[in-house]
Amino acid sequence: MKKIARLMTLALVVFALASCEDVPSPFGTVTPPKGDSRGSDIPPTGTGTATDPFNVQKAIDFVKELGADVESETALYVKGKVLSISEISASYGNASFILSDDTEGTNKFTAYRVKGFNNQKITDEKMIKVGDDVIICGKIVNYKGNTPETVQNTGYIYSVNGKTGGDPAPTGEAKGTGTQADPFNIAAAIAKCKEIGTTASTEKYYVKGIVVKGGTVSGGFGNVTFDMGDTKDATTTFKAFQVAGTDGEKLADGYTVNAGDEVVVYGPIYNYQGNTPETSGKSAAQIVTINGKKTSEGSGGTPSSEVKAVTIAEFNAAAESTDIWYQLTGTIKSLKEGDKYGNFNLEDATGSVYVYGLLSEKGGAKQKFQELVAAQGLQAGTKITIIGNRSSYNGQIQVANAYFVKVEDSSDTPGGGESGASSITVAMSSLGVANGVEVGTKTLTDGTVLTFDKGSNNNAPKYYDSGTAVRMYPNNSVTVTASKKIASIKLTCSANNAEGKISASKGTIVIEGMTVNLNGIDDTTTTITNSHTGTGAASQLRIASIEITYAK
């Protein structure tokens, strides 16, 4: 009887449950929207390594935990299916595309401007397609708190459908044993890193190479990172990662290792994450020599601040700094016979300054001034260009840490220009400004002043040997100030005229191809502005020469 009662009870329960299936949910069925990772039921997986990459969901969760715009400390591996491709360019060598854990786009992670295999520029614009299984590697971030993605220009494609680009092969023959007397070349260093594996060696090695991509000390860390190759144009490189100065010296902010420098480094090495041969970081390795000298000897590293071309008056008015470098052009006032130090007065039309200890080159040997005198024919009256820091001693302004650049044509006078009775023409190449240096203010031979200003742009007008022109970027300007009224100005451009988007405070602009004419000025000053609002070469006003015609 008890068994019959239990069976009847069970039947009633089953019937009641079945009846509930016909009762509608009070709120309807909730379906997470596509692309909203918060509603994704895909489990996060992976540890972010090459052998165990994050899936898209784990990458999303990881960057959200970091917070908005906080980058991961290290490069991480993320795998997913290519959902869409917004750009893949062989010209720029990178690609941007969306990864998801499925083909429906349930969750999304942006691979933003990543390079190709082995962190090299993309050359094949068909290397990926929608639906491919891709693993990328790079630092990741939750951009503006709503877009999980790789940090721009830090990522690369590790594999496509299981195929990797393979390890970069050393170019040339591996040479050296890694000792001080017989350092590894780059090919040998790469081979040794592969042998060592992904854990830094306990033994330290010497590696010698040419800097392919330079680096600059910043943030007070006292070390610098740069890439080395067996040649200056090498595509296979070894990374000197966070290396200190000679003998472990802490390098000053602004110290720069330049492309083309010959460097020997010493320290533990390994194959970081299995694909980047490098030294162990955080100053575990050091620069032994750079261009044959210790870092403490001014071995070729320079401050990162761009060199500013100024008059002597502007130099004298500047604040003292060992971080800012100035280019000065002037005439040697007098030289002490037999002086080995290189101490003398330099003057231009705006003033005079004392040069203390001129070296023959950047990082050159001290007390060798007579060798420079003999080699360059220096004497009182010689016009030269030098670079140095603003300093002082016992109240006297000095050019400190100075080094020689070149002897100027003796027929030139400050500012350059060929002057006629009613006009003057000046080629930008005659202004005495080094390649890639800000132009600043220049006084022409007839006293007219050209003042180049950056305006609201981050970049100031600079002179470049390519095109022998001054490049004025959007919102840059040049003000022409004369002692008499100006009738017209003609700018001859080398390649770009800012697409004709040029304005002037006085006068009417007429553009004829690469010639910009400013007529009807009838004043002693006018300001010409690049009014372009875009970016790229087309937005630049590249001035090769300026012809100024004065009113009669």
XYZ file of C-alpha atoms in Angstrom:
552
model
C 0.000 0.000 0.000
C 2.923 2.374 0.815
C 4.474 1.607 -2.555
C 1.251 2.499 -4.360
C 1.034 5.818 -2.460
C 4.627 6.713 -3.346
C 4.004 5.961 -7.024
C 0.917 8.154 -7.052
C 2.836 11.016 -5.392
C 5.666 10.770 -7.948
C 3.166 10.844 -10.822
C 1.575 14.004 -9.476
C 4.993 15.742 -9.205
C 5.918 14.869 -12.812
C 2.535 16.148 -14.032
C 2.952 19.449 -12.156
C 6.426 20.029 -13.569
C 5.297 19.306 -17.095
C 2.454 21.785 -16.729
C 4.938 24.535 -15.794
C 6.514 24.337 -19.251
C 3.437 26.067 -20.688
C 3.684 29.050 -18.301
C 5.431 32.017 -19.968
C 8.413 33.673 -18.291
C 7.366 36.988 -16.725
C 10.388 38.775 -18.320
C 10.840 36.816 -21.551
C 14.029 35.081 -22.620
C 17.191 37.187 -22.062
C 19.713 36.867 -24.890
C 23.090 38.612 -24.543
C 23.773 40.987 -27.440
C 26.468 40.058 -29.929
C 29.850 41.527 -29.246
C 29.044 42.211 -25.607
C 31.646 40.187 -23.752
C 29.856 40.770 -20.434
C 27.035 38.582 -21.683
C 29.308 35.976 -23.220
C 29.097 32.460 -21.860
C 32.492 31.591 -23.408
C 34.850 30.615 -20.585
C 38.144 32.554 -20.353
C 41.166 30.339 -20.999
C 44.930 30.586 -21.373
C 47.889 32.083 -19.569
C 49.029 34.482 -22.310
C 52.089 32.532 -23.450
C 52.938 31.291 -26.930
C 52.092 27.713 -25.957
C 48.986 28.673 -23.954
C 47.630 31.943 -25.380
C 44.672 33.838 -23.984
C 41.446 33.275 -25.812
C 39.576 36.464 -26.662
C 37.398 36.290 -23.552
C 40.422 35.957 -21.262
C 42.123 38.910 -22.986
C 38.977 41.016 -22.514
C 38.704 40.083 -18.843
C 42.425 40.739 -18.331
C 42.424 44.307 -19.689
C 39.175 45.189 -17.926
C 40.783 44.197 -14.675
C 43.742 46.477 -15.484
C 41.420 49.463 -15.937
C 40.901 51.947 -18.746
C 44.014 52.794 -20.797
C 46.361 50.796 -18.555
C 48.777 48.765 -20.672
C 49.925 45.272 -19.758
C 53.465 45.210 -18.428
C 54.573 42.576 -20.926
C 53.601 41.311 -24.345
C 50.918 38.615 -24.236
C 49.638 36.084 -26.752
C 45.965 36.150 -27.786
C 44.243 33.682 -30.119
C 40.983 33.962 -32.001
C 39.230 33.838 -35.341
C 39.482 36.779 -37.704
C 36.011 38.312 -37.673
C 36.748 41.305 -39.902
C 39.725 43.172 -41.361
C 39.734 46.967 -41.364
C 43.187 47.397 -42.896
C 46.204 45.418 -44.039
C 48.931 47.462 -45.698
C 52.244 46.480 -47.195
C 53.063 50.186 -47.470
C 52.855 50.715 -43.707
C 53.771 47.114 -42.907
C 50.926 46.495 -40.465
C 47.313 45.384 -40.168
C 44.234 46.055 -38.030
C 41.543 43.417 -37.593
C 38.997 41.999 -35.130
C 39.407 38.646 -33.360
C 36.579 36.702 -31.743
C 36.228 33.345 -30.030
C 33.613 32.355 -32.577
C 32.396 33.302 -36.031
C 29.332 35.057 -34.588
C 31.341 37.840 -32.968
C 30.092 37.017 -29.476
C 33.133 38.806 -28.109
C 35.654 41.029 -29.855
C 39.305 41.962 -29.467
C 41.068 44.397 -31.818
C 44.496 43.628 -33.212
C 45.528 47.241 -33.823
C 48.305 48.015 -36.274
C 50.188 44.789 -35.694
C 53.157 43.715 -37.777
C 53.642 40.358 -39.485
C 55.565 37.214 -38.547
C 58.618 37.654 -36.306
C 57.599 41.268 -35.634
C 58.617 42.222 -39.175
C 56.685 44.514 -41.503
C 53.864 42.898 -43.459
C 54.720 42.479 -47.132
C 51.857 40.187 -48.192
C 48.454 41.869 -47.971
C 46.784 38.462 -48.258
C 48.548 36.883 -45.284
C 45.274 36.747 -43.310
C 41.598 36.497 -44.261
C 38.267 36.412 -42.441
C 37.829 33.078 -40.672
C 41.527 32.386 -40.147
C 42.697 31.160 -36.748
C 45.299 33.706 -35.671
C 47.561 34.150 -32.656
C 48.910 37.642 -32.051
C 51.528 38.836 -29.580
C 51.831 42.293 -28.026
C 50.990 44.504 -25.099
C 47.245 44.810 -24.583
C 44.995 47.549 -23.193
C 41.341 48.476 -22.675
C 41.453 51.594 -24.840
C 39.271 54.360 -23.327
C 37.642 51.680 -21.201
C 35.577 50.220 -24.019
C 37.878 48.740 -26.679
C 40.093 45.783 -25.715
C 43.024 45.838 -28.150
C 46.754 45.599 -28.681
C 48.775 48.694 -27.891
C 49.517 50.439 -31.177
C 52.722 49.281 -32.904
C 53.688 46.803 -30.151
C 52.025 43.695 -31.580
C 52.680 41.226 -34.357
C 51.095 38.142 -35.895
C 52.594 35.054 -34.296
C 50.756 32.412 -36.332
C 48.020 31.967 -38.941
C 46.118 28.669 -39.004
C 48.920 27.086 -36.977
C 51.681 28.292 -39.287
C 54.348 30.573 -37.838
C 56.906 32.584 -39.696
C 59.681 30.553 -38.118
C 62.554 32.018 -36.142
C 64.506 34.761 -37.857
C 67.612 33.250 -39.377
C 70.922 34.927 -38.611
C 72.365 36.689 -41.622
C 75.984 35.890 -42.345
C 78.403 33.652 -40.533
C 78.286 33.316 -36.755
C 81.558 34.557 -35.310
C 83.035 35.014 -31.857
C 83.099 33.122 -28.575
C 81.342 35.700 -26.420
C 84.456 36.795 -24.530
C 85.797 40.327 -24.190
C 88.636 39.550 -26.574
C 86.364 37.731 -29.020
C 82.761 38.972 -28.663
C 79.828 37.337 -30.413
C 78.726 38.978 -33.600
C 74.943 39.273 -33.926
C 74.524 36.001 -35.831
C 76.445 34.147 -33.102
C 74.522 35.923 -30.321
C 71.187 34.911 -31.854
C 72.344 31.302 -32.190
C 73.498 31.282 -28.561
C 70.163 32.726 -27.373
C 68.293 29.918 -29.127
C 70.567 27.418 -27.420
C 70.023 29.051 -24.004
C 66.241 29.191 -24.337
C 63.696 31.441 -22.648
C 65.430 31.746 -19.264
C 68.268 34.267 -18.912
C 71.746 32.749 -18.845
C 73.720 32.731 -15.610
C 76.870 33.316 -17.621
C 77.511 36.741 -19.125
C 78.550 37.273 -22.734
C 80.022 40.057 -24.866
C 78.055 40.949 -28.014
C 79.246 43.387 -30.696
C 77.176 44.963 -33.458
C 75.958 48.041 -35.303
C 72.910 49.880 -33.967
C 69.999 49.441 -36.386
C 67.367 51.152 -34.242
C 68.524 53.565 -31.557
C 67.072 54.344 -28.163
C 66.976 57.095 -25.534
C 67.160 57.065 -21.734
C 64.033 58.433 -20.053
C 62.012 58.203 -16.866
C 65.051 58.238 -14.578
C 65.673 54.495 -15.024
C 69.280 55.009 -16.118
C 69.224 52.426 -18.915
C 68.529 52.299 -22.635
C 67.105 49.835 -25.173
C 68.226 49.535 -28.804
C 68.492 46.965 -31.618
C 71.806 45.732 -33.060
C 72.665 43.995 -36.306
C 75.776 42.787 -38.083
C 75.282 45.666 -40.531
C 73.498 49.001 -40.208
C 70.798 47.795 -42.623
C 70.293 44.384 -41.003
C 66.759 43.034 -40.743
C 67.756 40.300 -38.276
C 68.602 41.928 -34.964
C 69.587 41.385 -31.349
C 67.951 43.595 -28.717
C 70.089 45.296 -26.086
C 67.286 45.551 -23.533
C 67.466 48.068 -20.677
C 71.272 48.132 -20.608
C 73.195 50.383 -18.229
C 76.261 52.450 -19.043
C 79.856 51.278 -18.853
C 80.704 49.545 -15.553
C 77.025 49.657 -14.612
C 76.895 53.456 -14.732
C 73.396 54.933 -14.509
C 72.811 56.860 -17.719
C 71.267 60.329 -17.584
C 67.858 61.008 -19.097
C 68.268 62.151 -22.685
C 71.321 59.994 -23.380
C 70.782 58.483 -26.827
C 72.319 55.572 -28.692
C 72.088 56.392 -32.386
C 71.580 54.205 -35.439
C 74.980 53.498 -36.953
C 76.868 53.474 -33.630
C 79.172 50.479 -33.075
C 78.412 49.025 -29.652
C 79.706 46.214 -27.445
C 77.343 45.061 -24.674
C 77.988 42.610 -21.835
C 75.556 40.649 -19.705
C 73.166 37.687 -19.469
C 71.340 36.851 -22.714
C 68.378 34.663 -23.703
C 65.600 34.149 -26.260
C 62.754 36.164 -24.761
C 59.414 34.354 -25.226
C 61.152 32.126 -27.737
C 61.269 34.782 -30.456
C 63.362 37.773 -29.339
C 67.111 37.302 -28.713
C 68.132 39.941 -26.189
C 70.028 40.851 -23.026
C 68.378 40.428 -19.646
C 66.715 43.720 -18.643
C 66.680 46.129 -15.697
C 70.364 47.051 -16.090
C 71.535 43.439 -15.723
C 73.626 44.094 -18.850
C 75.759 47.106 -19.711
C 77.359 48.963 -22.600
C 81.080 48.177 -22.657
C 81.951 50.626 -25.409
C 80.114 52.760 -27.921
C 82.187 53.773 -30.921
C 85.231 52.510 -29.048
C 84.716 54.584 -25.895
C 83.086 54.250 -22.514
C 79.736 55.948 -21.997
C 81.349 58.225 -19.396
C 83.718 59.508 -22.087
C 80.953 60.971 -24.219
C 81.052 57.945 -26.457
C 78.587 59.030 -29.079
C 75.340 59.069 -27.180
C 73.640 62.466 -27.309
C 70.771 64.049 -25.478
C 67.394 63.262 -26.978
C 66.357 66.879 -27.136
C 66.462 68.106 -30.704
C 69.294 70.502 -31.503
C 68.023 74.077 -31.751
C 69.650 76.465 -34.216
C 69.840 79.901 -32.554
C 71.702 83.176 -32.709
C 74.287 83.925 -30.052
C 71.947 86.485 -28.484
C 69.235 83.830 -28.190
C 71.770 81.388 -26.730
C 72.916 83.908 -24.127
C 69.298 84.580 -23.136
C 68.500 80.868 -22.674
C 68.484 79.078 -19.329
C 71.371 76.832 -18.344
C 70.794 73.182 -19.237
C 72.774 70.082 -20.062
C 69.688 68.543 -21.676
C 69.142 71.172 -24.380
C 71.598 71.404 -27.259
C 72.063 74.500 -29.384
C 73.617 74.993 -32.808
C 75.571 78.226 -33.191
C 77.172 79.711 -36.287
C 79.699 82.494 -35.824
C 83.194 83.794 -36.402
C 86.185 82.932 -34.233
C 87.285 86.213 -32.646
C 90.770 85.128 -31.611
C 92.761 81.979 -30.853
C 95.515 81.525 -28.318
C 98.585 80.078 -29.989
C 99.166 76.450 -29.092
C 95.910 76.182 -27.084
C 95.139 72.477 -26.695
C 91.756 72.957 -25.022
C 89.736 74.851 -27.617
C 88.765 77.941 -25.598
C 87.861 81.079 -27.569
C 85.166 83.689 -28.220
C 82.629 83.137 -30.984
C 80.624 86.053 -32.354
C 77.854 86.766 -34.841
C 75.829 89.853 -35.698
C 73.843 89.517 -32.463
C 76.586 89.087 -29.888
C 79.531 87.092 -28.556
C 79.962 84.028 -26.326
C 82.867 82.083 -24.809
C 83.355 78.523 -26.096
C 84.892 76.236 -23.504
C 86.752 73.150 -24.714
C 85.666 72.594 -28.332
C 85.968 68.931 -29.380
C 86.630 67.846 -32.944
C 83.474 65.724 -33.007
C 80.648 64.549 -30.796
C 82.283 62.534 -28.032
C 85.749 63.342 -29.362
C 88.975 63.302 -27.363
C 89.731 66.252 -25.094
C 92.814 68.492 -25.312
C 93.238 67.783 -29.038
C 92.220 71.212 -30.278
C 95.442 71.817 -32.219
C 94.700 68.751 -34.333
C 91.334 70.304 -35.226
C 93.013 73.646 -35.976
C 95.440 71.965 -38.366
C 92.811 69.760 -40.030
C 90.265 72.550 -40.584
C 92.568 75.543 -40.956
C 90.960 77.369 -38.038
C 92.122 80.883 -37.235
C 90.761 84.207 -36.101
C 88.039 85.179 -38.562
C 87.076 81.630 -39.546
C 83.313 81.160 -39.609
C 82.247 77.848 -38.037
C 79.178 75.987 -36.829
C 79.271 74.227 -33.447
C 76.807 72.491 -31.101
C 76.826 72.669 -27.302
C 74.976 73.326 -24.020
C 74.259 76.688 -22.325
C 76.420 76.977 -19.217
C 78.366 79.554 -17.186
C 81.430 79.848 -14.963
C 81.994 82.625 -12.429
C 79.184 84.585 -14.017
C 80.496 84.238 -17.587
C 78.172 82.569 -20.116
C 79.818 79.632 -21.879
C 79.142 77.041 -24.544
C 79.871 73.802 -22.675
C 80.241 70.235 -24.027
C 80.772 71.832 -27.425
C 81.753 69.977 -30.567
C 82.713 71.074 -34.066
C 80.233 70.677 -36.957
C 81.756 72.418 -39.984
C 83.573 75.410 -41.423
C 81.193 77.743 -43.237
C 81.937 79.275 -46.620
C 83.920 82.424 -45.872
C 81.897 84.306 -48.466
C 78.744 83.785 -46.406
C 77.613 86.163 -43.734
C 75.222 85.308 -40.913
C 71.859 84.175 -42.248
C 72.936 83.765 -45.865
C 71.204 85.290 -48.852
C 72.178 87.124 -52.001
C 71.176 90.753 -51.746
C 70.449 93.191 -54.540
C 69.509 96.842 -54.236
C 65.779 96.113 -53.987
C 65.537 92.382 -53.271
C 67.186 89.447 -51.534
C 66.991 85.732 -52.283
C 67.953 83.135 -49.691
C 68.197 79.386 -50.208
C 67.183 77.456 -47.117
C 70.347 75.343 -47.521
C 72.429 78.491 -46.891
C 70.954 79.186 -43.464
C 73.556 76.992 -41.777
C 71.026 74.649 -40.153
C 71.891 70.952 -39.808
C 69.645 68.197 -41.151
C 66.507 67.684 -39.041
C 67.141 70.725 -36.835
C 64.648 73.454 -35.933
C 65.307 76.639 -37.890
C 64.334 79.227 -35.285
C 65.230 82.839 -36.120
C 67.627 83.794 -38.909
C 68.993 87.227 -39.805
C 69.770 87.716 -43.503
C 72.714 89.655 -44.894
C 70.651 92.804 -45.363
C 69.292 92.686 -41.818
C 65.875 91.231 -42.635
C 64.824 88.631 -40.058
C 63.041 85.328 -40.693
C 61.287 83.932 -37.611
C 59.996 80.371 -37.945
C 57.413 79.407 -35.317
C 55.608 76.134 -34.566
C 52.275 77.760 -33.635
C 49.891 75.165 -32.216
C 51.720 72.216 -33.798
C 53.939 69.999 -31.657
C 56.626 70.146 -34.349
C 58.498 73.334 -35.187
C 59.717 74.121 -38.731
C 62.878 72.146 -39.496
C 65.442 72.048 -42.268
C 66.034 68.764 -44.117
C 68.786 67.921 -46.591
C 66.236 65.875 -48.532
C 64.807 68.508 -50.865
C 67.110 71.115 -49.250
C 64.026 72.725 -47.787
C 62.470 73.937 -44.556
C 59.411 71.858 -43.717
C 56.572 73.875 -42.223
C 53.899 71.683 -40.649
C 50.213 72.624 -40.225
C 49.859 75.832 -38.152
C 53.608 76.575 -38.451
C 54.448 80.087 -39.625
C 57.316 82.254 -40.819
C 57.367 85.962 -40.057
C 59.428 88.203 -42.319
C 60.524 91.463 -40.675
C 62.491 94.115 -42.585
C 63.731 97.647 -41.913
C 61.892 98.891 -44.995
C 58.576 98.130 -46.626
C 58.205 94.811 -48.407
C 56.469 94.770 -51.799
C 56.269 91.014 -52.391
C 57.611 87.630 -51.329
C 58.073 84.526 -53.466
C 58.369 81.076 -51.887
C 59.792 78.327 -54.085
C 58.704 74.916 -52.789
C 60.699 71.733 -53.302
C 57.874 69.188 -53.313
C 54.817 70.176 -51.295
C 52.877 73.443 -51.076
C 50.388 72.386 -48.356
C 47.873 71.855 -51.158
C 47.625 75.635 -51.462
C 46.221 76.022 -47.941
C 48.364 79.023 -47.031
C 47.425 82.337 -45.422
C 49.220 85.621 -44.752
C 48.690 88.535 -42.363
C 49.546 91.048 -45.078
C 49.333 90.697 -48.856
C 47.493 88.559 -51.395
C 48.552 84.974 -52.112
C 48.790 83.665 -55.676
C 49.888 80.037 -56.153
C 51.447 78.801 -59.375
C 52.397 75.152 -59.017
C 55.258 74.949 -56.505
C 55.650 78.734 -56.396
C 53.786 80.773 -53.779
C 53.628 84.525 -54.497
C 52.599 87.028 -51.849
C 51.862 90.376 -53.481
C 50.795 93.819 -52.276
C 52.290 93.543 -48.791
C 53.229 97.242 -48.424
C 54.459 96.830 -44.854
C 57.703 96.054 -43.044
C 56.429 92.713 -41.745
C 54.097 89.875 -42.667
C 53.436 86.391 -41.333
C 52.901 83.435 -43.669
C 51.051 80.464 -42.128
C 50.516 76.881 -43.227
C 46.740 76.685 -42.742
C 46.383 73.014 -43.635
C 44.447 70.975 -41.046
C 45.455 67.484 -42.180
C 48.498 65.271 -41.678
C 51.132 63.632 -43.851
C 53.561 64.995 -46.440
C 50.812 66.675 -48.466
C 49.967 68.911 -45.492
C 53.504 70.328 -45.328
C 54.793 73.538 -46.858
C 58.342 72.749 -47.974
C 60.238 75.964 -48.713
C 63.455 75.656 -50.740
C 64.055 79.401 -51.133
C 62.564 82.783 -50.273
C 62.829 85.868 -52.477
C 61.940 89.178 -50.836
C 61.349 92.259 -52.987
C 61.281 95.628 -51.254
C 59.074 98.585 -52.122
C 60.754 101.439 -54.002
